[in-house]
Structures are given as C-alpha cells and as structure tokens.
Amino acid sequence: IFMAEMSFEQLWADVVPVPQVDAPDAVVKIAYSKEFTNLMDLFRAVQKKEEYSERVLELIEELLELNAGNYTVWLYRRNCLKKLKLDLNEELDYLDGFSKENPKNYQIWHHRRTIVEWLGNGDRELAFCESVFEVDAKNYHAWAHRQWALQTYNLWDNELTFIEKCLKTDIRNNSAWNQRWFYVHSGPEAQSIDVLNREVAYCVDSLMQVTLNESAWNYLRGLYKTHHQELHEIIRTKVEEMVESSNRKNPFALGLLADICEYTGNQLLTAGPNEATQAVQELREASKICVELVSLDQIRAKSWTRRVRTLNLRADSVVVEAA
C-alpha cells in the first residue's frame, strides 16, 4: 500500500540502515546482491527499533522473495502479524501462493503451523496438503504437516479413503504407505483383529498387482513385527504362498519369510529345551532361504552371507547345548 503511493526512498527516508558487520579480513565473503544488502540493512534497522508496521511487512515480503529460508525474517513477520492484529486467514492465503514456489522450505511450513495454531482451526490444511501432493506426492513436509493437522484437530473422517486414492494413483508411493501405517496406529480406529486382518488383506491384494513393490512388502513386514502374536499364522501362510507362486524368485517374499523363520526359531528357544528341535529347524530354514538370496539378491549378497553365518552359528550352538 505505502510503496504504491511513494518511492522506496521516500518510504524509508526516516530510517538509518544498519549495515552487516563482517570481519575485515574474512577469507570468504558472501556475495550478496546489492538489492539484498540494502533490504537487509533496512531490516536490521527496523528490528533494532522494534517497528511493527505495514511497511515492515512489505519489506519482509521483498526479503522473503530473495531468501525464503531466512528464519529471522519469518519470526519478525509473525511478530508483526501479532502486534498489528492482522487477519490470519489472509496470511494463510499469502502462504498458499508463496509455498508453491518453495514447497520444501522448512521455515514456511513452520510458519504455517504457527499461524494455524494461532487460529485454532485446521480446516484448510488437508486440502492445502492435497494441492501440494498434486505436484509432489512424496513431499515430506506436506505429509508431516498433514499428520500434525489430523491429530491436532481430529480430522480423521475421510483419511483412509484419501490414502487409498493415493495408492490407487501410485501403488508404489512409499509416503502413502507410511500414511496408512500412521492412520492405523495413530488414528481413531482401535487395532482390533478385524482391522489388522483388513490391513493384511489390503497389502496382499496390492502385492498381487505388483509383486515386487518394496513399499508394500515393508508394510507387511511392519505388520508382522508389530503384531506377530495376532498375525503370525495368516502372514506366514500368505508369504509362503507368494514365495511358491513366484518360483522362489521374489527376493522380498523370501526375505520376509527368512525373518519369520528366524523370529519363530528365536521364540521357540525362549520357550524351553522341549522346543529346541523345532527351533533349530526354523533357524536352518531361515539360513537356507538366505543362501538362496545370496544368488538372487546380489546387491545385498554380503549381507545375506553374513546372516547365513550368524544363523548357522546360532543353530549349531543349540545342537551342542542339547547334546
């Protein structure tokens, strides 16, 4: 408003700029542009005198166009908003546009969260995050912000539908799989056996579509490790079926089956000496699978070789103790 009515020099005629103090013999001086230097000199001056005004907000906007990551400038902007009692929804309008050019800027996301907290209303946030996902479906900042908004303002109602829409668009979207895990384990649903079985079924169905989808395999592995007591039988059965249907050529299926066999063997060992024979069988089976993976998954061949050695040593030690 002010800048439209008068020249820049007229607007700031009453302010004495405060230059940045650099070491006189600095080895590497930052090559600031003349425009940035002049604006920052003015900013230091208004910061020193603690001025909060419309012209300062305009100055801040010009500075952020030149350096959107300047957290000191963002902090001062928030102070201005609070002191001037400005409409915070208008600030979100500003951020909606500004964020499109800086979608992975930490300071912008922090600023937005603070404004939403001041408003005490997260109704705009899910739609805003969706607009970001349309450009980058794996934007970490947007997913983290979405999770915060869901929990803080209890916006869960349509989240599972949204997640399934994302996965239908890209079944390999690891961010969407992570969001599904977040929904199941941090959302409003109780982790009942029905919910857990639903998740296993959804995961297996997706793997029928794309058998080498590492994101889905990691999700299934997470279900097993977190809920093995409830899901051991169903997940082991499904994984064994997928191992055989792939003619033992799917490294993700084999890797998870090795994990299951090893976990089962270790659990049997803790059950007492009467289970030692079965425990050794499970450990040997895990070792056998890892031998297959040495050839099948050559990128991780050394890791599988080391695991074979570890499993065999453990099984051998049980046999010796039993003797």
PDB file of C-alpha atoms in Angstrom:
ATOM      1  CA  ILE A   1       0.000   0.000   0.000  1.00  0.00           C
ATOM      2  CA  PHE A   2       2.654   2.505   1.058  1.00  0.00           C
ATOM      3  CA  MET A   3       5.053   1.546  -1.720  1.00  0.00           C
ATOM      4  CA  ALA A   4       2.339   2.136  -4.299  1.00  0.00           C
ATOM      5  CA  GLU A   5       1.924   5.697  -3.050  1.00  0.00           C
ATOM      6  CA  MET A   6       5.538   6.792  -2.741  1.00  0.00           C
ATOM      7  CA  SER A   7       9.027   5.864  -3.858  1.00  0.00           C
ATOM      8  CA  PHE A   8      11.133   3.387  -1.915  1.00  0.00           C
ATOM      9  CA  GLU A   9      13.474   6.179  -0.807  1.00  0.00           C
ATOM     10  CA  GLN A  10      10.579   8.298   0.421  1.00  0.00           C
ATOM     11  CA  LEU A  11       9.045   5.397   2.293  1.00  0.00           C
ATOM     12  CA  TRP A  12      12.225   4.696   4.239  1.00  0.00           C
ATOM     13  CA  ALA A  13      13.658   8.222   4.455  1.00  0.00           C
ATOM     14  CA  ASP A  14      13.262   8.286   8.235  1.00  0.00           C
ATOM     15  CA  VAL A  15      15.271   5.068   8.799  1.00  0.00           C
ATOM     16  CA  VAL A  16      19.053   4.858   9.022  1.00  0.00           C
ATOM     17  CA  PRO A  17      20.158   1.489   7.590  1.00  0.00           C
ATOM     18  CA  VAL A  18      22.254  -0.786   9.798  1.00  0.00           C
ATOM     19  CA  PRO A  19      24.956  -2.498   7.729  1.00  0.00           C
ATOM     20  CA  GLN A  20      26.027  -6.059   8.388  1.00  0.00           C
ATOM     21  CA  VAL A  21      29.263  -6.256  10.361  1.00  0.00           C
ATOM     22  CA  ASP A  22      31.711  -8.567   8.637  1.00  0.00           C
ATOM     23  CA  ALA A  23      35.251  -9.362   9.681  1.00  0.00           C
ATOM     24  CA  PRO A  24      37.586  -7.007   7.778  1.00  0.00           C
ATOM     25  CA  ASP A  25      39.806  -9.861   6.625  1.00  0.00           C
ATOM     26  CA  ALA A  26      37.144 -12.511   6.018  1.00  0.00           C
ATOM     27  CA  VAL A  27      38.548 -15.344   3.928  1.00  0.00           C
ATOM     28  CA  VAL A  28      35.321 -15.938   2.041  1.00  0.00           C
ATOM     29  CA  LYS A  29      32.790 -13.104   1.916  1.00  0.00           C
ATOM     30  CA  ILE A  30      29.256 -13.913   0.824  1.00  0.00           C
ATOM     31  CA  ALA A  31      28.461 -12.220  -2.473  1.00  0.00           C
ATOM     32  CA  TYR A  32      25.147 -10.643  -1.510  1.00  0.00           C
ATOM     33  CA  SER A  33      23.343  -8.776  -4.252  1.00  0.00           C
ATOM     34  CA  LYS A  34      23.077  -5.008  -3.855  1.00  0.00           C
ATOM     35  CA  GLU A  35      19.297  -5.309  -3.546  1.00  0.00           C
ATOM     36  CA  PHE A  36      19.521  -7.907  -0.787  1.00  0.00           C
ATOM     37  CA  THR A  37      22.155  -5.911   1.096  1.00  0.00           C
ATOM     38  CA  ASN A  38      20.058  -2.737   1.029  1.00  0.00           C
ATOM     39  CA  LEU A  39      16.919  -4.536   2.165  1.00  0.00           C
ATOM     40  CA  MET A  40      18.704  -6.374   4.988  1.00  0.00           C
ATOM     41  CA  ASP A  41      20.308  -3.132   6.178  1.00  0.00           C
ATOM     42  CA  LEU A  42      16.824  -1.655   6.474  1.00  0.00           C
ATOM     43  CA  PHE A  43      15.523  -4.795   8.169  1.00  0.00           C
ATOM     44  CA  ARG A  44      18.235  -4.663  10.825  1.00  0.00           C
ATOM     45  CA  ALA A  45      17.293  -1.040  11.449  1.00  0.00           C
ATOM     46  CA  VAL A  46      13.572  -1.721  11.961  1.00  0.00           C
ATOM     47  CA  GLN A  47      14.381  -4.772  14.038  1.00  0.00           C
ATOM     48  CA  LYS A  48      16.633  -2.641  16.247  1.00  0.00           C
ATOM     49  CA  LYS A  49      13.896  -0.059  16.807  1.00  0.00           C
ATOM     50  CA  GLU A  50      11.218  -2.770  17.091  1.00  0.00           C
ATOM     51  CA  GLU A  51       8.970  -1.289  14.467  1.00  0.00           C
ATOM     52  CA  TYR A  52       5.874  -3.285  13.556  1.00  0.00           C
ATOM     53  CA  SER A  53       4.006  -1.762  10.640  1.00  0.00           C
ATOM     54  CA  GLU A  54       2.534  -2.335   7.206  1.00  0.00           C
ATOM     55  CA  ARG A  55       5.695  -1.059   5.554  1.00  0.00           C
ATOM     56  CA  VAL A  56       7.765  -3.554   7.543  1.00  0.00           C
ATOM     57  CA  LEU A  57       5.511  -6.371   6.309  1.00  0.00           C
ATOM     58  CA  GLU A  58       6.103  -5.220   2.735  1.00  0.00           C
ATOM     59  CA  LEU A  59       9.841  -5.088   3.389  1.00  0.00           C
ATOM     60  CA  ILE A  60       9.687  -8.629   4.761  1.00  0.00           C
ATOM     61  CA  GLU A  61       7.836  -9.886   1.695  1.00  0.00           C
ATOM     62  CA  GLU A  62      10.563  -8.459  -0.554  1.00  0.00           C
ATOM     63  CA  LEU A  63      13.234 -10.104   1.594  1.00  0.00           C
ATOM     64  CA  LEU A  64      11.483 -13.456   1.511  1.00  0.00           C
ATOM     65  CA  GLU A  65      11.294 -13.293  -2.271  1.00  0.00           C
ATOM     66  CA  LEU A  66      15.092 -13.085  -2.234  1.00  0.00           C
ATOM     67  CA  ASN A  67      15.677 -15.623   0.561  1.00  0.00           C
ATOM     68  CA  ALA A  68      12.675 -17.687   1.597  1.00  0.00           C
ATOM     69  CA  GLY A  69      14.702 -19.558   4.217  1.00  0.00           C
ATOM     70  CA  ASN A  70      15.592 -16.602   6.452  1.00  0.00           C
ATOM     71  CA  TYR A  71      14.123 -17.748   9.762  1.00  0.00           C
ATOM     72  CA  THR A  72      14.831 -14.421  11.487  1.00  0.00           C
ATOM     73  CA  VAL A  73      12.709 -12.622   8.911  1.00  0.00           C
ATOM     74  CA  TRP A  74       9.900 -15.154   9.282  1.00  0.00           C
ATOM     75  CA  LEU A  75       9.958 -14.729  13.059  1.00  0.00           C
ATOM     76  CA  TYR A  76       9.736 -10.961  12.723  1.00  0.00           C
ATOM     77  CA  ARG A  77       6.830 -11.381  10.301  1.00  0.00           C
ATOM     78  CA  ARG A  78       4.944 -13.347  12.957  1.00  0.00           C
ATOM     79  CA  ASN A  79       5.659 -10.639  15.489  1.00  0.00           C
ATOM     80  CA  CYS A  80       4.241  -8.068  13.063  1.00  0.00           C
ATOM     81  CA  LEU A  81       1.095 -10.114  12.487  1.00  0.00           C
ATOM     82  CA  LYS A  82       0.515 -10.388  16.213  1.00  0.00           C
ATOM     83  CA  LYS A  83       1.272  -6.755  17.049  1.00  0.00           C
ATOM     84  CA  LEU A  84      -0.913  -5.449  14.215  1.00  0.00           C
ATOM     85  CA  LYS A  85      -3.697  -7.951  14.931  1.00  0.00           C
ATOM     86  CA  LEU A  86      -3.991  -8.783  11.240  1.00  0.00           C
ATOM     87  CA  ASP A  87      -6.337 -11.336   9.677  1.00  0.00           C
ATOM     88  CA  LEU A  88      -4.555 -14.669   9.945  1.00  0.00           C
ATOM     89  CA  ASN A  89      -6.683 -16.229   7.229  1.00  0.00           C
ATOM     90  CA  GLU A  90      -5.224 -13.665   4.859  1.00  0.00           C
ATOM     91  CA  GLU A  91      -1.790 -14.819   5.978  1.00  0.00           C
ATOM     92  CA  LEU A  92      -2.739 -18.370   5.009  1.00  0.00           C
ATOM     93  CA  ASP A  93      -3.847 -17.010   1.612  1.00  0.00           C
ATOM     94  CA  TYR A  94      -0.392 -15.484   1.246  1.00  0.00           C
ATOM     95  CA  LEU A  95       1.259 -18.761   2.232  1.00  0.00           C
ATOM     96  CA  ASP A  96      -0.896 -20.782  -0.166  1.00  0.00           C
ATOM     97  CA  GLY A  97       0.643 -18.897  -3.058  1.00  0.00           C
ATOM     98  CA  PHE A  98       4.145 -18.445  -1.688  1.00  0.00           C
ATOM     99  CA  SER A  99       4.506 -22.123  -0.783  1.00  0.00           C
ATOM    100  CA  LYS A 100       4.022 -23.208  -4.392  1.00  0.00           C
ATOM    101  CA  GLU A 101       7.406 -21.716  -5.249  1.00  0.00           C
ATOM    102  CA  ASN A 102       9.053 -23.072  -2.089  1.00  0.00           C
ATOM    103  CA  PRO A 103       7.348 -26.407  -1.309  1.00  0.00           C
ATOM    104  CA  LYS A 104      10.247 -27.840   0.694  1.00  0.00           C
ATOM    105  CA  ASN A 105      11.196 -24.842   2.769  1.00  0.00           C
ATOM    106  CA  TYR A 106      11.290 -25.676   6.486  1.00  0.00           C
ATOM    107  CA  GLN A 107      10.635 -22.097   7.593  1.00  0.00           C
ATOM    108  CA  ILE A 108       7.474 -21.776   5.512  1.00  0.00           C
ATOM    109  CA  TRP A 109       5.982 -24.964   6.942  1.00  0.00           C
ATOM    110  CA  HIS A 110       6.866 -23.926  10.484  1.00  0.00           C
ATOM    111  CA  HIS A 111       5.330 -20.503   9.894  1.00  0.00           C
ATOM    112  CA  ARG A 112       2.150 -22.071   8.529  1.00  0.00           C
ATOM    113  CA  ARG A 113       1.815 -24.392  11.510  1.00  0.00           C
ATOM    114  CA  THR A 114       2.202 -21.468  13.903  1.00  0.00           C
ATOM    115  CA  ILE A 115      -0.476 -19.443  12.095  1.00  0.00           C
ATOM    116  CA  VAL A 116      -2.878 -22.396  12.166  1.00  0.00           C
ATOM    117  CA  GLU A 117      -2.195 -22.852  15.885  1.00  0.00           C
ATOM    118  CA  TRP A 118      -2.995 -19.187  16.480  1.00  0.00           C
ATOM    119  CA  LEU A 119      -6.238 -19.603  14.561  1.00  0.00           C
ATOM    120  CA  GLY A 120      -7.079 -22.789  16.434  1.00  0.00           C
ATOM    121  CA  ASN A 121      -8.605 -24.179  13.258  1.00  0.00           C
ATOM    122  CA  GLY A 122      -7.113 -26.679  10.826  1.00  0.00           C
ATOM    123  CA  ASP A 123      -9.985 -26.844   8.351  1.00  0.00           C
ATOM    124  CA  ARG A 124      -7.874 -25.576   5.441  1.00  0.00           C
ATOM    125  CA  GLU A 125      -4.893 -27.835   5.988  1.00  0.00           C
ATOM    126  CA  LEU A 126      -5.902 -31.142   4.440  1.00  0.00           C
ATOM    127  CA  ALA A 127      -6.983 -29.504   1.194  1.00  0.00           C
ATOM    128  CA  PHE A 128      -3.784 -27.461   1.146  1.00  0.00           C
ATOM    129  CA  CYS A 129      -1.656 -30.582   1.581  1.00  0.00           C
ATOM    130  CA  GLU A 130      -3.565 -32.291  -1.226  1.00  0.00           C
ATOM    131  CA  SER A 131      -2.727 -29.381  -3.526  1.00  0.00           C
ATOM    132  CA  VAL A 132       0.944 -29.929  -2.713  1.00  0.00           C
ATOM    133  CA  PHE A 133       0.657 -33.670  -3.416  1.00  0.00           C
ATOM    134  CA  GLU A 134      -0.712 -32.921  -6.868  1.00  0.00           C
ATOM    135  CA  VAL A 135       2.737 -31.556  -7.712  1.00  0.00           C
ATOM    136  CA  ASP A 136       4.844 -33.830  -5.495  1.00  0.00           C
ATOM    137  CA  ALA A 137       3.079 -36.829  -3.994  1.00  0.00           C
ATOM    138  CA  LYS A 138       6.048 -37.567  -1.729  1.00  0.00           C
ATOM    139  CA  ASN A 139       6.656 -34.139  -0.218  1.00  0.00           C
ATOM    140  CA  TYR A 140       7.847 -34.988   3.298  1.00  0.00           C
ATOM    141  CA  HIS A 141       6.916 -31.574   4.719  1.00  0.00           C
ATOM    142  CA  ALA A 142       3.347 -31.833   3.466  1.00  0.00           C
ATOM    143  CA  TRP A 143       2.874 -35.353   4.843  1.00  0.00           C
ATOM    144  CA  ALA A 144       4.308 -34.336   8.229  1.00  0.00           C
ATOM    145  CA  HIS A 145       2.074 -31.252   8.295  1.00  0.00           C
ATOM    146  CA  ARG A 146      -0.932 -33.365   7.373  1.00  0.00           C
ATOM    147  CA  GLN A 147      -0.224 -35.798  10.204  1.00  0.00           C
ATOM    148  CA  TRP A 148       0.062 -32.923  12.655  1.00  0.00           C
ATOM    149  CA  ALA A 149      -3.237 -31.427  11.464  1.00  0.00           C
ATOM    150  CA  LEU A 150      -5.039 -34.776  11.621  1.00  0.00           C
ATOM    151  CA  GLN A 151      -4.015 -35.389  15.213  1.00  0.00           C
ATOM    152  CA  THR A 152      -4.309 -31.822  16.458  1.00  0.00           C
ATOM    153  CA  TYR A 153      -7.749 -31.064  15.015  1.00  0.00           C
ATOM    154  CA  ASN A 154      -9.204 -34.597  14.831  1.00  0.00           C
ATOM    155  CA  LEU A 155      -9.729 -34.536  11.057  1.00  0.00           C
ATOM    156  CA  TRP A 156      -9.624 -38.312  10.512  1.00  0.00           C
ATOM    157  CA  ASP A 157     -13.054 -38.902   8.973  1.00  0.00           C
ATOM    158  CA  ASN A 158     -12.037 -39.340   5.328  1.00  0.00           C
ATOM    159  CA  GLU A 159      -8.353 -40.079   5.737  1.00  0.00           C
ATOM    160  CA  LEU A 160      -8.394 -43.788   4.873  1.00  0.00           C
ATOM    161  CA  THR A 161     -10.356 -43.024   1.698  1.00  0.00           C
ATOM    162  CA  PHE A 162      -7.788 -40.372   0.788  1.00  0.00           C
ATOM    163  CA  ILE A 163      -4.892 -42.778   1.406  1.00  0.00           C
ATOM    164  CA  GLU A 164      -6.459 -45.447  -0.775  1.00  0.00           C
ATOM    165  CA  LYS A 165      -6.974 -42.855  -3.502  1.00  0.00           C
ATOM    166  CA  CYS A 166      -3.252 -42.007  -3.328  1.00  0.00           C
ATOM    167  CA  LEU A 167      -2.286 -45.687  -3.505  1.00  0.00           C
ATOM    168  CA  LYS A 168      -4.655 -46.280  -6.391  1.00  0.00           C
ATOM    169  CA  THR A 169      -2.872 -43.494  -8.254  1.00  0.00           C
ATOM    170  CA  ASP A 170       0.572 -44.888  -7.399  1.00  0.00           C
ATOM    171  CA  ILE A 171       0.676 -48.221  -5.579  1.00  0.00           C
ATOM    172  CA  ARG A 172       4.434 -47.745  -5.003  1.00  0.00           C
ATOM    173  CA  ASN A 173       4.044 -44.416  -3.192  1.00  0.00           C
ATOM    174  CA  ASN A 174       6.002 -45.157  -0.016  1.00  0.00           C
ATOM    175  CA  SER A 175       4.764 -41.908   1.553  1.00  0.00           C
ATOM    176  CA  ALA A 176       1.158 -43.034   1.177  1.00  0.00           C
ATOM    177  CA  TRP A 177       2.012 -46.438   2.657  1.00  0.00           C
ATOM    178  CA  ASN A 178       3.637 -44.653   5.577  1.00  0.00           C
ATOM    179  CA  GLN A 179       0.480 -42.551   5.974  1.00  0.00           C
ATOM    180  CA  ARG A 180      -1.613 -45.710   6.033  1.00  0.00           C
ATOM    181  CA  TRP A 181       0.555 -47.054   8.859  1.00  0.00           C
ATOM    182  CA  PHE A 182       0.158 -43.739  10.679  1.00  0.00           C
ATOM    183  CA  TYR A 183      -3.612 -43.882  10.278  1.00  0.00           C
ATOM    184  CA  VAL A 184      -3.883 -47.446  11.582  1.00  0.00           C
ATOM    185  CA  HIS A 185      -1.513 -46.959  14.517  1.00  0.00           C
ATOM    186  CA  SER A 186      -2.177 -43.331  15.481  1.00  0.00           C
ATOM    187  CA  GLY A 187      -5.695 -42.722  14.219  1.00  0.00           C
ATOM    188  CA  PRO A 188      -9.161 -43.250  15.644  1.00  0.00           C
ATOM    189  CA  GLU A 189      -9.512 -46.966  14.892  1.00  0.00           C
ATOM    190  CA  ALA A 190      -8.763 -49.486  17.594  1.00  0.00           C
ATOM    191  CA  GLN A 191      -6.176 -52.016  16.419  1.00  0.00           C
ATOM    192  CA  SER A 192      -8.669 -54.876  16.562  1.00  0.00           C
ATOM    193  CA  ILE A 193      -8.046 -58.186  14.871  1.00  0.00           C
ATOM    194  CA  ASP A 194     -10.577 -57.175  12.200  1.00  0.00           C
ATOM    195  CA  VAL A 195      -8.610 -54.013  11.398  1.00  0.00           C
ATOM    196  CA  LEU A 196      -5.316 -55.916  11.344  1.00  0.00           C
ATOM    197  CA  ASN A 197      -6.736 -58.620   9.074  1.00  0.00           C
ATOM    198  CA  ARG A 198      -8.078 -55.887   6.792  1.00  0.00           C
ATOM    199  CA  GLU A 199      -4.583 -54.438   6.540  1.00  0.00           C
ATOM    200  CA  VAL A 200      -3.036 -57.814   5.735  1.00  0.00           C
ATOM    201  CA  ALA A 201      -5.668 -58.418   3.050  1.00  0.00           C
ATOM    202  CA  TYR A 202      -5.164 -54.959   1.526  1.00  0.00           C
ATOM    203  CA  CYS A 203      -1.411 -55.456   1.477  1.00  0.00           C
ATOM    204  CA  VAL A 204      -1.602 -58.923  -0.076  1.00  0.00           C
ATOM    205  CA  ASP A 205      -4.071 -57.701  -2.714  1.00  0.00           C
ATOM    206  CA  SER A 206      -1.691 -54.895  -3.673  1.00  0.00           C
ATOM    207  CA  LEU A 207       1.178 -57.378  -3.927  1.00  0.00           C
ATOM    208  CA  MET A 208      -0.886 -59.480  -6.287  1.00  0.00           C
ATOM    209  CA  GLN A 209      -0.936 -56.429  -8.575  1.00  0.00           C
ATOM    210  CA  VAL A 210       2.751 -55.502  -8.225  1.00  0.00           C
ATOM    211  CA  THR A 211       4.713 -58.386  -6.751  1.00  0.00           C
ATOM    212  CA  LEU A 212       8.000 -56.504  -6.398  1.00  0.00           C
ATOM    213  CA  ASN A 213       6.528 -53.465  -4.648  1.00  0.00           C
ATOM    214  CA  GLU A 214       9.047 -52.911  -1.850  1.00  0.00           C
ATOM    215  CA  SER A 215       6.787 -50.391  -0.091  1.00  0.00           C
ATOM    216  CA  ALA A 216       4.025 -52.970   0.321  1.00  0.00           C
ATOM    217  CA  TRP A 217       6.474 -55.637   1.453  1.00  0.00           C
ATOM    218  CA  ASN A 218       7.857 -53.273   4.077  1.00  0.00           C
ATOM    219  CA  TYR A 219       4.314 -52.570   5.254  1.00  0.00           C
ATOM    220  CA  LEU A 220       3.609 -56.291   5.579  1.00  0.00           C
ATOM    221  CA  ARG A 221       6.900 -56.784   7.414  1.00  0.00           C
ATOM    222  CA  GLY A 222       5.942 -53.982   9.787  1.00  0.00           C
ATOM    223  CA  LEU A 223       2.582 -55.628  10.474  1.00  0.00           C
ATOM    224  CA  TYR A 224       4.313 -58.891  11.292  1.00  0.00           C
ATOM    225  CA  LYS A 225       6.950 -57.376  13.563  1.00  0.00           C
ATOM    226  CA  THR A 226       4.446 -55.190  15.421  1.00  0.00           C
ATOM    227  CA  HIS A 227       1.544 -57.652  15.647  1.00  0.00           C
ATOM    228  CA  HIS A 228       3.210 -61.073  15.322  1.00  0.00           C
ATOM    229  CA  GLN A 229       1.139 -62.597  18.107  1.00  0.00           C
ATOM    230  CA  GLU A 230      -2.112 -61.852  16.299  1.00  0.00           C
ATOM    231  CA  LEU A 231      -0.928 -62.162  12.689  1.00  0.00           C
ATOM    232  CA  HIS A 232       1.795 -64.835  12.682  1.00  0.00           C
ATOM    233  CA  GLU A 233      -0.254 -67.611  11.104  1.00  0.00           C
ATOM    234  CA  ILE A 234      -2.025 -65.582   8.441  1.00  0.00           C
ATOM    235  CA  ILE A 235       1.054 -63.654   7.344  1.00  0.00           C
ATOM    236  CA  ARG A 236       3.290 -66.748   7.268  1.00  0.00           C
ATOM    237  CA  THR A 237       0.727 -68.612   5.185  1.00  0.00           C
ATOM    238  CA  LYS A 238       0.320 -65.737   2.719  1.00  0.00           C
ATOM    239  CA  VAL A 239       4.073 -65.193   2.397  1.00  0.00           C
ATOM    240  CA  GLU A 240       4.746 -68.911   1.833  1.00  0.00           C
ATOM    241  CA  GLU A 241       2.098 -68.894  -0.895  1.00  0.00           C
ATOM    242  CA  MET A 242       3.710 -65.888  -2.593  1.00  0.00           C
ATOM    243  CA  VAL A 243       7.174 -67.452  -2.345  1.00  0.00           C
ATOM    244  CA  GLU A 244       5.957 -70.561  -4.153  1.00  0.00           C
ATOM    245  CA  SER A 245       3.859 -68.681  -6.709  1.00  0.00           C
ATOM    246  CA  SER A 246       6.977 -66.734  -7.696  1.00  0.00           C
ATOM    247  CA  ASN A 247       9.000 -69.960  -8.059  1.00  0.00           C
ATOM    248  CA  ARG A 248      11.139 -68.667  -5.201  1.00  0.00           C
ATOM    249  CA  LYS A 249      12.333 -65.757  -7.369  1.00  0.00           C
ATOM    250  CA  ASN A 250      10.866 -62.873  -5.369  1.00  0.00           C
ATOM    251  CA  PRO A 251      13.618 -61.528  -3.056  1.00  0.00           C
ATOM    252  CA  PHE A 252      11.175 -59.512  -0.925  1.00  0.00           C
ATOM    253  CA  ALA A 253       8.958 -62.532  -0.271  1.00  0.00           C
ATOM    254  CA  LEU A 254      11.963 -64.704   0.539  1.00  0.00           C
ATOM    255  CA  GLY A 255      13.472 -62.037   2.776  1.00  0.00           C
ATOM    256  CA  LEU A 256      10.289 -61.715   4.814  1.00  0.00           C
ATOM    257  CA  LEU A 257       9.944 -65.493   5.086  1.00  0.00           C
ATOM    258  CA  ALA A 258      13.522 -65.664   6.376  1.00  0.00           C
ATOM    259  CA  ASP A 259      12.618 -63.061   9.002  1.00  0.00           C
ATOM    260  CA  ILE A 260       9.556 -65.066  10.032  1.00  0.00           C
ATOM    261  CA  CYS A 261      11.517 -68.309  10.321  1.00  0.00           C
ATOM    262  CA  GLU A 262      14.265 -66.643  12.318  1.00  0.00           C
ATOM    263  CA  TYR A 263      11.797 -64.934  14.627  1.00  0.00           C
ATOM    264  CA  THR A 264       9.908 -68.210  15.144  1.00  0.00           C
ATOM    265  CA  GLY A 265      13.149 -70.052  15.933  1.00  0.00           C
ATOM    266  CA  ASN A 266      14.189 -67.444  18.473  1.00  0.00           C
ATOM    267  CA  GLN A 267      10.763 -67.529  20.118  1.00  0.00           C
ATOM    268  CA  LEU A 268      10.902 -71.313  20.390  1.00  0.00           C
ATOM    269  CA  LEU A 269      14.309 -71.103  22.032  1.00  0.00           C
ATOM    270  CA  THR A 270      12.880 -68.928  24.770  1.00  0.00           C
ATOM    271  CA  ALA A 271      10.067 -71.457  25.323  1.00  0.00           C
ATOM    272  CA  GLY A 272      12.445 -74.019  26.801  1.00  0.00           C
ATOM    273  CA  PRO A 273      14.516 -77.085  25.871  1.00  0.00           C
ATOM    274  CA  ASN A 274      11.492 -79.093  24.715  1.00  0.00           C
ATOM    275  CA  GLU A 275      11.206 -76.772  21.705  1.00  0.00           C
ATOM    276  CA  ALA A 276      14.905 -76.910  20.774  1.00  0.00           C
ATOM    277  CA  THR A 277      14.493 -79.315  17.849  1.00  0.00           C
ATOM    278  CA  GLN A 278      11.762 -77.223  16.234  1.00  0.00           C
ATOM    279  CA  ALA A 279      13.753 -74.058  16.894  1.00  0.00           C
ATOM    280  CA  VAL A 280      16.793 -75.456  15.076  1.00  0.00           C
ATOM    281  CA  GLN A 281      14.598 -76.421  12.119  1.00  0.00           C
ATOM    282  CA  GLU A 282      13.292 -72.862  11.861  1.00  0.00           C
ATOM    283  CA  LEU A 283      16.790 -71.373  12.085  1.00  0.00           C
ATOM    284  CA  ARG A 284      18.091 -73.809   9.470  1.00  0.00           C
ATOM    285  CA  GLU A 285      15.194 -72.911   7.193  1.00  0.00           C
ATOM    286  CA  ALA A 286      15.971 -69.221   7.590  1.00  0.00           C
ATOM    287  CA  SER A 287      19.612 -69.952   6.753  1.00  0.00           C
ATOM    288  CA  LYS A 288      18.595 -71.943   3.670  1.00  0.00           C
ATOM    289  CA  ILE A 289      16.481 -69.048   2.419  1.00  0.00           C
ATOM    290  CA  CYS A 290      19.351 -66.617   2.949  1.00  0.00           C
ATOM    291  CA  VAL A 291      21.601 -68.880   0.861  1.00  0.00           C
ATOM    292  CA  GLU A 292      19.064 -68.557  -1.964  1.00  0.00           C
ATOM    293  CA  LEU A 293      19.106 -64.795  -1.552  1.00  0.00           C
ATOM    294  CA  VAL A 294      22.900 -64.631  -1.898  1.00  0.00           C
ATOM    295  CA  SER A 295      22.432 -65.502  -5.573  1.00  0.00           C
ATOM    296  CA  LEU A 296      19.033 -63.904  -6.125  1.00  0.00           C
ATOM    297  CA  ASP A 297      19.760 -60.546  -4.452  1.00  0.00           C
ATOM    298  CA  GLN A 298      23.361 -59.926  -5.427  1.00  0.00           C
ATOM    299  CA  ILE A 299      23.408 -56.283  -4.386  1.00  0.00           C
ATOM    300  CA  ARG A 300      22.985 -57.473  -0.776  1.00  0.00           C
ATOM    301  CA  ALA A 301      24.916 -60.714  -1.215  1.00  0.00           C
ATOM    302  CA  LYS A 302      27.457 -59.914   1.503  1.00  0.00           C
ATOM    303  CA  SER A 303      24.695 -59.094   3.954  1.00  0.00           C
ATOM    304  CA  TRP A 304      22.891 -62.366   3.241  1.00  0.00           C
ATOM    305  CA  THR A 305      26.173 -64.298   3.536  1.00  0.00           C
ATOM    306  CA  ARG A 306      26.829 -62.765   6.938  1.00  0.00           C
ATOM    307  CA  ARG A 307      23.304 -63.643   8.009  1.00  0.00           C
ATOM    308  CA  VAL A 308      23.755 -67.263   6.889  1.00  0.00           C
ATOM    309  CA  ARG A 309      26.827 -67.490   9.082  1.00  0.00           C
ATOM    310  CA  THR A 310      25.025 -65.955  12.066  1.00  0.00           C
ATOM    311  CA  LEU A 311      22.008 -68.258  11.728  1.00  0.00           C
ATOM    312  CA  ASN A 312      24.156 -71.372  11.402  1.00  0.00           C
ATOM    313  CA  LEU A 313      26.200 -70.443  14.453  1.00  0.00           C
ATOM    314  CA  ARG A 314      23.037 -69.975  16.473  1.00  0.00           C
ATOM    315  CA  ALA A 315      21.556 -73.273  15.313  1.00  0.00           C
ATOM    316  CA  ASP A 316      24.847 -75.100  15.950  1.00  0.00           C
ATOM    317  CA  SER A 317      25.059 -73.706  19.470  1.00  0.00           C
ATOM    318  CA  VAL A 318      21.572 -75.075  20.240  1.00  0.00           C
ATOM    319  CA  VAL A 319      22.549 -78.512  18.936  1.00  0.00           C
ATOM    320  CA  VAL A 320      25.700 -78.515  21.088  1.00  0.00           C
ATOM    321  CA  GLU A 321      23.757 -77.486  24.184  1.00  0.00           C
ATOM    322  CA  ALA A 322      21.203 -80.233  23.551  1.00  0.00           C
ATOM    323  CA  ALA A 323      23.982 -82.827  23.215  1.00  0.00           C
TER     324      ALA A 323
END
